[in-house]
Coordinates of C-alpha atoms in Angstrom, one line a residue:
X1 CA -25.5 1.3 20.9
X2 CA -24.9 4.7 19.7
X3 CA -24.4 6.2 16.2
X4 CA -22.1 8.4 14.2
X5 CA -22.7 11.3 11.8
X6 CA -23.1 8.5 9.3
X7 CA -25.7 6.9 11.1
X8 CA -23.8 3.7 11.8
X9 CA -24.1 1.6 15.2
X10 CA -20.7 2.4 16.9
X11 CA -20.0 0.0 19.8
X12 CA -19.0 2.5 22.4
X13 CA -17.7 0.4 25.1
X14 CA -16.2 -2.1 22.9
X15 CA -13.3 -4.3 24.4
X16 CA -10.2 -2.9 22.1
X17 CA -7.5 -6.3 21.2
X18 CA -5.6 -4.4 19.1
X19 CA -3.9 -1.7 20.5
X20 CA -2.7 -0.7 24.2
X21 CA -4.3 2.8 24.0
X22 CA -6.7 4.9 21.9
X23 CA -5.9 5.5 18.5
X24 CA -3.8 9.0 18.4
X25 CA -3.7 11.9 16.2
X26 CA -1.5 11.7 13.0
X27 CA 2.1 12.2 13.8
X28 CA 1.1 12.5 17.8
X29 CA 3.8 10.3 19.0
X30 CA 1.9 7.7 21.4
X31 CA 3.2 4.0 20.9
X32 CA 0.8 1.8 19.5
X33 CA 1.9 -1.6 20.0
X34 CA -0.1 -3.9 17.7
X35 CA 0.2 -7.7 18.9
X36 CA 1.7 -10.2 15.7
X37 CA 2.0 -12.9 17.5
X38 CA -1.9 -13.1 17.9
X39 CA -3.8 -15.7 15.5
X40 CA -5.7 -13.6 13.4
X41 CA -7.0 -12.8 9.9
X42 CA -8.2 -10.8 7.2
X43 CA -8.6 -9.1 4.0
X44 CA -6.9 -7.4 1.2
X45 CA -8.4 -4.4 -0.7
X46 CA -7.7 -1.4 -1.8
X47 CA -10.0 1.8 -1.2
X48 CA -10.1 2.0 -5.1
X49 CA -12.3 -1.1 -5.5
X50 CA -15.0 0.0 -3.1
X51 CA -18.4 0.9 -5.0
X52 CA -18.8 4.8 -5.5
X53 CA -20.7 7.2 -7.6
X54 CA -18.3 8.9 -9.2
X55 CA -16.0 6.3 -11.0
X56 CA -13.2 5.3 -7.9
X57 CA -13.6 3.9 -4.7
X58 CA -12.9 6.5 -1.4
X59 CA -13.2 6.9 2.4
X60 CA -16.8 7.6 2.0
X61 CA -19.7 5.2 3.1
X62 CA -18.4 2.1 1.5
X63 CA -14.9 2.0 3.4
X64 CA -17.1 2.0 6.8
X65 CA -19.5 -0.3 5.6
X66 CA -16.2 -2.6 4.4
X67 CA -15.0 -1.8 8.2
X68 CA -18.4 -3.2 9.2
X69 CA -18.2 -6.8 7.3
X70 CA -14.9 -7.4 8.4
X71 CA -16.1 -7.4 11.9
X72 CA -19.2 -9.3 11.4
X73 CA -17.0 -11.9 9.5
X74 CA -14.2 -12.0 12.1
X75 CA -11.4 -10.3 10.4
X76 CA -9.2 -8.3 11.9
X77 CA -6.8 -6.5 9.0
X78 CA -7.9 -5.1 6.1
X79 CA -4.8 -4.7 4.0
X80 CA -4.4 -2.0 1.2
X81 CA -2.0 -1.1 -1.1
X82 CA 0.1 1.8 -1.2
X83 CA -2.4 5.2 -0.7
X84 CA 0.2 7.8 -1.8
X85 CA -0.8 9.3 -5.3
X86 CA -0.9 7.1 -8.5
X87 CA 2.0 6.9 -11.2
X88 CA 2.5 5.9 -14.5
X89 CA -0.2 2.9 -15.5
X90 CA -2.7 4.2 -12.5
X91 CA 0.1 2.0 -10.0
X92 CA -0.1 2.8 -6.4
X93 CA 3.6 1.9 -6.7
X94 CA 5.2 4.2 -8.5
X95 CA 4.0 7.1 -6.9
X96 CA 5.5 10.8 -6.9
X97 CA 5.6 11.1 -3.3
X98 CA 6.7 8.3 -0.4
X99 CA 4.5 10.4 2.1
X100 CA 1.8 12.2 0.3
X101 CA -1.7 10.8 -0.3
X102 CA -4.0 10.4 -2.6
X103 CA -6.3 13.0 -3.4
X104 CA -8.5 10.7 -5.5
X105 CA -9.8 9.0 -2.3
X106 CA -10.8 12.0 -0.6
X107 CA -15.1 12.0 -0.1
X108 CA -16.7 15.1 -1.5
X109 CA -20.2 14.4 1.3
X110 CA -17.9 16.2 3.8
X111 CA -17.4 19.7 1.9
X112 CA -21.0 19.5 1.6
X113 CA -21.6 19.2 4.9
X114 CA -19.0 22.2 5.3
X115 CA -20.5 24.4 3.2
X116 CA -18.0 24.1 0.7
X117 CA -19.6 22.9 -2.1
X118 CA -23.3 22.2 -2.8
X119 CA -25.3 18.5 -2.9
X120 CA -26.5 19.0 -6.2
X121 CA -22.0 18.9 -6.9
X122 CA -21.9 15.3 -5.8
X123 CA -24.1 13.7 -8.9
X124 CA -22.1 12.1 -11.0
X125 CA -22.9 11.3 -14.8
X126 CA -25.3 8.3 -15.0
X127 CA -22.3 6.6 -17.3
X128 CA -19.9 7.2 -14.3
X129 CA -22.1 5.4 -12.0
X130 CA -22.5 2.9 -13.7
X131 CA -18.5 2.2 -14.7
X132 CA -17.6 -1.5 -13.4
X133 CA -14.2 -0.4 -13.5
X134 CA -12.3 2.0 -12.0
X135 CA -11.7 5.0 -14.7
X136 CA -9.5 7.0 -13.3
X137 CA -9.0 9.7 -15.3
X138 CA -13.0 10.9 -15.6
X139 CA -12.8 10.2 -11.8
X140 CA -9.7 12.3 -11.5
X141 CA -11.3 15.3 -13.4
X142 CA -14.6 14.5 -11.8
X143 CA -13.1 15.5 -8.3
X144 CA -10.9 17.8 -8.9
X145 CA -13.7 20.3 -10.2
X146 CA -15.1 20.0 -6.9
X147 CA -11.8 19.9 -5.0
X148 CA -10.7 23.0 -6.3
X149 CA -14.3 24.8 -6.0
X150 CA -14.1 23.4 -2.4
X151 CA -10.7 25.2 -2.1
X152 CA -11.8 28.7 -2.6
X153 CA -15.0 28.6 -1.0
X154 CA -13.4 27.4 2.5
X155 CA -11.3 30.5 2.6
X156 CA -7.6 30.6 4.2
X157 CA -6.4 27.4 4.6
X158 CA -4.0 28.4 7.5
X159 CA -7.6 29.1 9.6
X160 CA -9.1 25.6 9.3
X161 CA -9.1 24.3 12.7
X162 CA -6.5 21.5 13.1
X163 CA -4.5 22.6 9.8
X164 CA -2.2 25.0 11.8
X165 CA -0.9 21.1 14.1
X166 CA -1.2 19.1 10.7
X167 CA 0.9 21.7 8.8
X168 CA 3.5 21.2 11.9
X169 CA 3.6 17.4 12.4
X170 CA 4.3 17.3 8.7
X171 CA 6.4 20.2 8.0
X172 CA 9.7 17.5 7.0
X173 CA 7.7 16.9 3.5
X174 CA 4.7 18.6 3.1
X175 CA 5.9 21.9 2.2
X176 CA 8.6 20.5 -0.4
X177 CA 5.9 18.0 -2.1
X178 CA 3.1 20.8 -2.6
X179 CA 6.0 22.9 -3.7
X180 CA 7.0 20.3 -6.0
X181 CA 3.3 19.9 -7.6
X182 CA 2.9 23.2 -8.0
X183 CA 6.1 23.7 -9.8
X184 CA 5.3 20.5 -12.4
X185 CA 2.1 22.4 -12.6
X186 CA 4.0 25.7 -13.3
X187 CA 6.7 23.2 -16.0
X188 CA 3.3 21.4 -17.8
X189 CA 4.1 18.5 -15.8
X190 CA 7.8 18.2 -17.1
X191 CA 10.1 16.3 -15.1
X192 CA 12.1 18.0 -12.3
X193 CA 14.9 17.4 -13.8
X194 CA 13.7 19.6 -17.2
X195 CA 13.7 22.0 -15.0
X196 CA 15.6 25.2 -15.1
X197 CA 18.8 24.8 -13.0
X198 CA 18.4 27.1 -10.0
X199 CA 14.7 25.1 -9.4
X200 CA 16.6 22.0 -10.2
X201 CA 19.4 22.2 -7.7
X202 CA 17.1 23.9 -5.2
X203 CA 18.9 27.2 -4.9
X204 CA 16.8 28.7 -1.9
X205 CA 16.3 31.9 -3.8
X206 CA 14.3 30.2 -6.6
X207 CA 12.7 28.1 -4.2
X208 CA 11.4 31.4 -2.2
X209 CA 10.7 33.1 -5.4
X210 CA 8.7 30.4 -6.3
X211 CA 6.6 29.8 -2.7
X212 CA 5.6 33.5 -3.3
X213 CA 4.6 32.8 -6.9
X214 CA 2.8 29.8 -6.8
X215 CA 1.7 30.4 -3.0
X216 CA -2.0 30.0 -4.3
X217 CA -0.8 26.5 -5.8
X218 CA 1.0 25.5 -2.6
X219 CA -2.4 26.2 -0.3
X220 CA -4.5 24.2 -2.2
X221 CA -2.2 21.5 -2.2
X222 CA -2.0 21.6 1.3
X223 CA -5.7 22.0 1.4
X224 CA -5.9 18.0 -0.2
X225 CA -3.6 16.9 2.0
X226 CA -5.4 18.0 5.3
X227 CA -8.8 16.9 3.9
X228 CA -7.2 13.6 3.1
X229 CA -5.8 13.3 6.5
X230 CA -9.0 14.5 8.6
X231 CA -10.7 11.9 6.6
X232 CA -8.2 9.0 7.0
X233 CA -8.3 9.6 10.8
X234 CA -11.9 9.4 11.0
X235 CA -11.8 5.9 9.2
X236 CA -8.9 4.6 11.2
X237 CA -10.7 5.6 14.6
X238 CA -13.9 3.6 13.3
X239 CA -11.7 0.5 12.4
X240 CA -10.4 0.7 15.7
X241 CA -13.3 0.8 17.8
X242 CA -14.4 -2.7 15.6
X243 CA -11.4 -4.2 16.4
X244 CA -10.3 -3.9 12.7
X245 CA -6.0 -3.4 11.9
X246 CA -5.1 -1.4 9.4
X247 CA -1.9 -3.0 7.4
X248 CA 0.1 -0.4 4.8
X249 CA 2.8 -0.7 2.0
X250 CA 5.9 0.7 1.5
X251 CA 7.5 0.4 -1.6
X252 CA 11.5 -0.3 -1.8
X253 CA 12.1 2.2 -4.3
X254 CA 10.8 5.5 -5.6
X255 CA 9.9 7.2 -8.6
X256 CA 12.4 9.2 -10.5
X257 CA 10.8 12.3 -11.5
X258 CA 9.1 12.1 -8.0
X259 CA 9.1 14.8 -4.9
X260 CA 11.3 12.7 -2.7
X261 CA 14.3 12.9 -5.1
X262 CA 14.0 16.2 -6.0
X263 CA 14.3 16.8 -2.5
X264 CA 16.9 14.8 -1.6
X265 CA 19.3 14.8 -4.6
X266 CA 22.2 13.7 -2.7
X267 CA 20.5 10.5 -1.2
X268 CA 20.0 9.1 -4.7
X269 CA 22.8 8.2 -7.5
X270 CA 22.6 11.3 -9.3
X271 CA 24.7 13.4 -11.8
X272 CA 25.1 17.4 -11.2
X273 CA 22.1 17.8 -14.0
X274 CA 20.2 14.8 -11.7
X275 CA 20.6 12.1 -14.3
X276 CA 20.6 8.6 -13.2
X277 CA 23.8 7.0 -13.0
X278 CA 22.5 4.0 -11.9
X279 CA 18.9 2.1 -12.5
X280 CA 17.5 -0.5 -10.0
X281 CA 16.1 -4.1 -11.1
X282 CA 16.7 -7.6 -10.2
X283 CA 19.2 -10.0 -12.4
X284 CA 18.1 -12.4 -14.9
X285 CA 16.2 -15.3 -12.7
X286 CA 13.3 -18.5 -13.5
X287 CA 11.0 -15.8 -14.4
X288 CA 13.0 -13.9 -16.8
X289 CA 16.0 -14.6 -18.9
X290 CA 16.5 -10.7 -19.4
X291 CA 15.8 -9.8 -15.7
X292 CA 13.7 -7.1 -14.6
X293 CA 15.2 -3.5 -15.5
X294 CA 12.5 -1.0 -12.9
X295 CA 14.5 2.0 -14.0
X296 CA 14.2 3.9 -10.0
X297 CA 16.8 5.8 -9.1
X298 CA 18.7 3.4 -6.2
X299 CA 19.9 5.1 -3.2
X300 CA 23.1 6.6 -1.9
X301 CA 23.1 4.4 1.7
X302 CA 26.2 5.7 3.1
X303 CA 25.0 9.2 2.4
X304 CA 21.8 7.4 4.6
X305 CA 23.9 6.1 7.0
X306 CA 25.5 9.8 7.7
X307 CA 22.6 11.6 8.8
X308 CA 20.8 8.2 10.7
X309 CA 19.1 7.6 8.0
X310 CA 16.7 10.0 8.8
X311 CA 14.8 9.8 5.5
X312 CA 13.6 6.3 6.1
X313 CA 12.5 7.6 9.7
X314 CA 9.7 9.7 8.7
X315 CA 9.2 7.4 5.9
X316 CA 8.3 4.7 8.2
X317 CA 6.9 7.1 10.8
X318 CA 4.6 9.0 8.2
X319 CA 3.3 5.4 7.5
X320 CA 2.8 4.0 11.1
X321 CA 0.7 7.1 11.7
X322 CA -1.4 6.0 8.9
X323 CA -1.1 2.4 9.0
X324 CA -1.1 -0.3 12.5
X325 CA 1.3 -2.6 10.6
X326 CA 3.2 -2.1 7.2
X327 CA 4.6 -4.3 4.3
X328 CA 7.8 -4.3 3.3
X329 CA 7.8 -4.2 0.0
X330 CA 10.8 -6.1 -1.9
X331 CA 12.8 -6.6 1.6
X332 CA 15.2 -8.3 -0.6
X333 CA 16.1 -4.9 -1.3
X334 CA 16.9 -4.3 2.4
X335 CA 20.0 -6.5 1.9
X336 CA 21.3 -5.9 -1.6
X337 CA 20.2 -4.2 -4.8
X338 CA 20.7 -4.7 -8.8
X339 CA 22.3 -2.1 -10.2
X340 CA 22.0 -1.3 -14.1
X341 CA 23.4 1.5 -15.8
X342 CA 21.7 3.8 -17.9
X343 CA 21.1 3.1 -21.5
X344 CA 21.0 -1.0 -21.2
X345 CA 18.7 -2.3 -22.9
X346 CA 17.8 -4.9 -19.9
X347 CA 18.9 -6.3 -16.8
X348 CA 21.2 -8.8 -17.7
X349 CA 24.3 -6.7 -16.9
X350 CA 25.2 -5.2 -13.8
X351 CA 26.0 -5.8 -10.0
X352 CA 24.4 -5.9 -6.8
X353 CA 25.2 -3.4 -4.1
X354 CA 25.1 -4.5 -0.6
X355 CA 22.6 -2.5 1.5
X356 CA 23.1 -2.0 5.2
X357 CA 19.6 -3.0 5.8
X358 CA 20.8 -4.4 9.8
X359 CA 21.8 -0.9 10.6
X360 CA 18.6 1.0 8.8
X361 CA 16.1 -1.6 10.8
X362 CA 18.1 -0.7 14.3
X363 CA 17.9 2.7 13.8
X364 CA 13.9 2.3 13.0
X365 CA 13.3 0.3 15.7
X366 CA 15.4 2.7 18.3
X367 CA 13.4 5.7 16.7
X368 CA 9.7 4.3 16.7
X369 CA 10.3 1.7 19.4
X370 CA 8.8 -1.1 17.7
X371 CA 8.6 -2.6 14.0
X372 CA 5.4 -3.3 13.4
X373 CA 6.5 -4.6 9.8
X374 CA 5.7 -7.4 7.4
X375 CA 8.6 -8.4 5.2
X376 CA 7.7 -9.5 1.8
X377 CA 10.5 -11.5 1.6
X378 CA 9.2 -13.4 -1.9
X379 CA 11.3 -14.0 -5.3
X380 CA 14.8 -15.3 -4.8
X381 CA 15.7 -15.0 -1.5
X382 CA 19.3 -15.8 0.1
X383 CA 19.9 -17.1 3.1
X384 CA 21.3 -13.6 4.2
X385 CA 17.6 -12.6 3.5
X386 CA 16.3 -14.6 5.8
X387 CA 18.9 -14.0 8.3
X388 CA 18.0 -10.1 8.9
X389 CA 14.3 -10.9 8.5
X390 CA 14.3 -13.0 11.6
X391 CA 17.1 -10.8 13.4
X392 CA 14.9 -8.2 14.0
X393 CA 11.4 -10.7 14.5
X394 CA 9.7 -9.8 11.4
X395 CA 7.2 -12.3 9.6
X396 CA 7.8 -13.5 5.7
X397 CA 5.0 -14.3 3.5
X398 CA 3.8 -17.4 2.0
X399 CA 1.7 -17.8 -0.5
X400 CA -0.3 -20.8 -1.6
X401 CA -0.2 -20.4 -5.1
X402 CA 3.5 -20.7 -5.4
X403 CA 2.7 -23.9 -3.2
X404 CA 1.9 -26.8 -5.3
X405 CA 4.9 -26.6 -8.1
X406 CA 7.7 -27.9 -5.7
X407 CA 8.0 -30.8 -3.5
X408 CA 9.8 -28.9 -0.9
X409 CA 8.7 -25.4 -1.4
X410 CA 8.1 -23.5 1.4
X411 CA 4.9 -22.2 0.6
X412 CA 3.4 -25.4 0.9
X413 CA 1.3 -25.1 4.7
X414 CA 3.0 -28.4 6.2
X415 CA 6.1 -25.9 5.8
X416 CA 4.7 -22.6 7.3
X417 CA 6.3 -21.7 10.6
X418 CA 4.1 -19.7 12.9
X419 CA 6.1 -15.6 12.3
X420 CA 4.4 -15.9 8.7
X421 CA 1.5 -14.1 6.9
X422 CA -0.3 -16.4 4.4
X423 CA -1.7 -16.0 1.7
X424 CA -4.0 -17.4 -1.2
X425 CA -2.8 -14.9 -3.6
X426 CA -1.5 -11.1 -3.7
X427 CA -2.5 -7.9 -5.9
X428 CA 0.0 -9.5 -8.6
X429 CA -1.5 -12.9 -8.8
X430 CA -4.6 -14.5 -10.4
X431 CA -7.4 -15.1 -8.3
X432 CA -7.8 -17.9 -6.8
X433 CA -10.6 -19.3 -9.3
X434 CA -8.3 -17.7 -12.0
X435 CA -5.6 -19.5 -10.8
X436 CA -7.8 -23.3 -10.6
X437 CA -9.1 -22.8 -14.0
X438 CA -5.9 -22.1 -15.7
X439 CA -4.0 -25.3 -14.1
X440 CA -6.4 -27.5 -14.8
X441 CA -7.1 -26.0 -18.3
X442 CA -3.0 -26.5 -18.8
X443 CA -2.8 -29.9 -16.9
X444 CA -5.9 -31.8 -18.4
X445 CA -7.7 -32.8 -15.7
X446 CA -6.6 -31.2 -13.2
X447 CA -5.8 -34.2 -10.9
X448 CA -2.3 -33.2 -9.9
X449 CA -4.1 -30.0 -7.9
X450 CA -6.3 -32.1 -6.5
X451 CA -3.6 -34.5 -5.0
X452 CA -1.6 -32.0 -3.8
X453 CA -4.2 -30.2 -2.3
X454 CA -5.6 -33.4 -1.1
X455 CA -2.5 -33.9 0.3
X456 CA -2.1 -30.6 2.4
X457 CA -5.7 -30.9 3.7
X458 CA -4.5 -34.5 5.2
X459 CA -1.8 -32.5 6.5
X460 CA -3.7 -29.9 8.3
X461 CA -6.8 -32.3 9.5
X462 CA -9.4 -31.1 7.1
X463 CA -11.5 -33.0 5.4
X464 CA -11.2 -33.6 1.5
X465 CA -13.4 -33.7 -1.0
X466 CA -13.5 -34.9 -4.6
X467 CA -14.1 -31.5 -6.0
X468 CA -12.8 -28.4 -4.4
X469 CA -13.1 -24.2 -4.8
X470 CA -11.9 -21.2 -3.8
X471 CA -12.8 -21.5 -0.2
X472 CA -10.7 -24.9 -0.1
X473 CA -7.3 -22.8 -0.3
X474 CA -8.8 -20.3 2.0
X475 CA -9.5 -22.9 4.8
X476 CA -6.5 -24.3 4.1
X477 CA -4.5 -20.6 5.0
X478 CA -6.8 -20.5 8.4
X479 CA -6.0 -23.4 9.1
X480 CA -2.2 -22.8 8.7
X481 CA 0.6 -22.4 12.2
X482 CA 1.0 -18.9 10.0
X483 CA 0.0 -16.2 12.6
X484 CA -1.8 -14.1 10.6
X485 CA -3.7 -15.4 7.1
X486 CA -4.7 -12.6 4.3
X487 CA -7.4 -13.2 1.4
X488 CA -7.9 -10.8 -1.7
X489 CA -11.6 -10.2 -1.3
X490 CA -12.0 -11.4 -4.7
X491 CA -10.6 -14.9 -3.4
X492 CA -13.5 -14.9 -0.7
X493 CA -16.1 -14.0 -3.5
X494 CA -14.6 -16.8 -5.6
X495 CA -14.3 -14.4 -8.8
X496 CA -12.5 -15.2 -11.8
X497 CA -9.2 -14.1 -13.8
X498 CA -10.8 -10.8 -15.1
X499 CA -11.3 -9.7 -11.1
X500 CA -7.5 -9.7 -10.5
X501 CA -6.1 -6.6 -9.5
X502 CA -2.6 -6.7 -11.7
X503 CA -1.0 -8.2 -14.2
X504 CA 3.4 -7.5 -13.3
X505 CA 4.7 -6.7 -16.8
X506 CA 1.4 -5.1 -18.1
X507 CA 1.9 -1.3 -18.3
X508 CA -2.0 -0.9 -19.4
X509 CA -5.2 -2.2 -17.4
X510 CA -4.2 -3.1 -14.1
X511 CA -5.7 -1.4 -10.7
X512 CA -8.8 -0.9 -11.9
X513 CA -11.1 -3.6 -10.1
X514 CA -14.3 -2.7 -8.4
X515 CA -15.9 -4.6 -6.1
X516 CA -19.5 -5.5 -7.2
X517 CA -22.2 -3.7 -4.8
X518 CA -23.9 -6.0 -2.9
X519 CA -21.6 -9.3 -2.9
X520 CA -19.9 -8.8 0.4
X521 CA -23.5 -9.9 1.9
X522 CA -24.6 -11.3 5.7
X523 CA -24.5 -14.9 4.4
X524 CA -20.8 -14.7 3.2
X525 CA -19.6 -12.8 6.2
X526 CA -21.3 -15.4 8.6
X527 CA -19.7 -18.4 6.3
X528 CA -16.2 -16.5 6.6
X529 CA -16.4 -15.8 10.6
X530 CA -17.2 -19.7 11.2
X531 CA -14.3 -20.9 9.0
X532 CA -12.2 -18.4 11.0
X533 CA -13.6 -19.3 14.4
X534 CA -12.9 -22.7 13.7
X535 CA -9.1 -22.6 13.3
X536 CA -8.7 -20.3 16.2
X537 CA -8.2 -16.9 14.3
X538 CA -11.2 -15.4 16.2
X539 CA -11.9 -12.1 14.9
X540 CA -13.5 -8.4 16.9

């Protein structure tokens, strides 16, 4: 064994499953061909919920020692959400930029270690230590204080060695999205569209008089986003050598007021003043007799489909050089999209506009070779859905929650074919012990879970039991033909409704869930890896 600057054992020789060659540098262009066919499993949490000091989880010490219990439980993906910066209601999904990352998960210990800023800057108040939820707004202050003082002490930005190759592989948003910050800076955070017109239509001499201007702006974010990066590709690197897959997000949409429509005006249904002219959301369904009215801005595709679709490229490439596989978010979306006008008061009226998703995923797959891609192919999906999912290969979800309401659903595991990811629940679902309590709270005694599940473990070969818990649905996904089964880690830690990450419809009190320090212990990890062993998913 040898160790790292952190003082963690690093297996140095270690027999790598995962990928074909070494981890490369963001953006470097080697082919990373991450096996999905493989039986494997793992675990779903977001950097936020690690424990930390100063009121949000990071890439500091907790996301290695995370890295470290997947492998001594035998997982081998640790799924996040989205890790571009947060939006309205904290979301990691309604973020101002598709490429950009969160500043809020950079580590301060490294700028100490630099120089940059000094140890005594990395205590945080006693009451922000002790927070048991994430509060992201003293967080957000508390670090950008130091992220800033960091800033000027480390001197030109353009110096820092490896900025000058970041700065390059990134040049196609970069520039435009620190641009864009510094400008909403420069606005006090209005809209871009509030803007006056020559910075709202991007007239390149407003857009050079305002580089010069707000040059000092423009550094610093660029600063963030190297620190981010540096950091990121030190974590990913230490995942890798245990064996550990990283798995990424990708939204459908994007945010209105956001950097990549500011940018790119004429990809998105726009008026001259960059007014909406169209709102995406889904039609009125089981879930809601008023549909679902998002309010994004829905894209122009056959102003994509006259450039190659370019946009979705670096999209997609920006997030394989972060990510070894990625989610598809709403991959409905992929083949057709509610349109809403502006002004409606819901969802109910509008039309769908076909998307030519076949022709966006063949040009992906020429340009990055493979599609290393999970489709989240959940809600109501069509036949047509399904049809371009398994076109291009691409695994579907499952989820056993949504399994036990329907005789024939096709969540239920006898029903699972082997391209699928299962799951006991998602970021938008109760926890599993949430999710137990309420149905037998709403069904008296609960028997009709029972017999269900009683009847699935039959199915798959396990044994059943009079009284069952959360690791009964979790055994149940190992032991599933799915190739690959995921777990919130609040599922494996059996926590109740108050642990769950998000509640869809809430705007207020949602992504702020922090793992408790201390649960993910030896014990659990060991019960974990046998379960998994078991059903054939071994893990690093």
């Amino acid at each position: 064994m040898a160790h790292d600057e952190r003082g963690a054992k690093v297996h140095v020789a270690r027999l790598n499953l995962w990928r074909s060659q070494p981890v490369p540098e963001y953006g470097e262009g080697m082919e990373i061909q991450v096996p999905l066919n493989l039986r494997q499993s793992g675990l779903l949490l977001h950097p936020t919920s690690l424990s930390s000091p100063n009121g949000v989880g990071d890439l500091g010490d907790p996301a290695f020692e995370f890295a470290d219990f997947l492998q001594q439980a035998g997982q081998s993906l640790w799924q996040m959400l989205p890790v571009g910066p947060t939006g309205g209601g904290n979301s990691p999904y309604d973020s101002p930029s598709s490429f950009a990352a969160a500043s809020l998960l950079i580590d301060l210990k490294p700028l100490v270690s630099h120089g940059w800023l000094p140890s005594s800057a990395l205590q945080a108040p006693a009451k922000m230590r002790s927070l048991a939820k994430v509060h992201y707004g003293a967080a957000a202050l508390f670090k950008e204080l130091r992220l800033r003082a960091a800033f000027r002490e480390a001197g030109e930005v353009k110096a820092l060695p490896g900025f000058e190759g970041f700065a390059e592989r990134n040049r196609d948003w970069l520039n435009d999205y620190a641009l864009y910050v510094a400008l909403r800076r420069e606005h006090d955070r209005r809209a871009w569209f509030e803007w006056e017109e020559p910075l709202r239509r991007r007239e390149p001499r407003a857009l050079e008089a305002a580089r010069v201007r707000l040059e000092p702006e423009i550094a610093y974010q660029c600063f963030l986003q190297f620190l981010f990066d540096q950091q990121w590709q030190r974590l990913r690197n230490y995942c890798q050598e245990r064996g550990v897959c990283l798995v990424g997000d990708v939204p459908m949409f994007v945010r209105y007021d956001g950097a990549d429509v500011w940018a790119n005006q004429h990809l998105f249904h726009l008026e001259e003043n960059g007014q909406r002219t169209a709102l995406a959301g889904v039609p009125p369904d089981y879930f809601s007799a008023d549909g679902q009215l998002w309010g994004n801005p829905v894209y122009r595709w056959e102003a994509m489909r006259q450039d190659g679709f370019a946009w979705w490229v670096r999209r997609l490439r920006t997030a394989l050089a972060r990510f070894d596989v990625v989610r598809l978010d709403h991959f409905i979306g992929f083949h057709r999209v509610w349109h809403v006008a502006p002004g409606a008061p819901n969802a109910r009226e509008g039309q769908f506009e076909y998307v030519p998703g076949g022709e966006l995923l063949s040009v992906l797959q020429a340009e990055l070779k493979h599609l290393p891609l999970i489709a989240e192919d959940l809600g109501s999906v069509t036949e047509e859905v399904h049809a371009l999912r398994d076109r291009f290969g691409l695994p579907g979800m499952r989820v056993l929650q949504f399994a036990f309401n329907e005789d024939h659903s096709d969540h239920l595991p006898q029903r699972h074919t082997p391209n699928t990811v299962v799951y006991t629940g998602t970021h938008d679902n109760d926890t599993v012990a949430g999710w137990l309590a309420d149905e037998r709270a709403r069904r008296g005694d609960g028997r009709w879970v029972y017999e269900r599940l009683a009847g699935c473990l039959h199915e798959a070969n396990l044994a059943s039991a009079d009284e069952f818990d959360h690791f009964t649905l979790i055994e149940l996904a190992l032991a599933s033909v799915a190739k690959m089964s995921i777990f919130p880690v609040q599922d494996i830690l059996g926590l109740p409704s108050a642990a769950r990450m998000n509640v869809p419809g809430e705007p207020f009190g949602n992504w702020q869930w922090r793992l408790p320090e201390g649960a993910l212990n030896p014990s659990l990890a060991a019960r974990l890896r046998a379960l998994t062993e078991k059903h054939g998913r071994k893990g690093p």
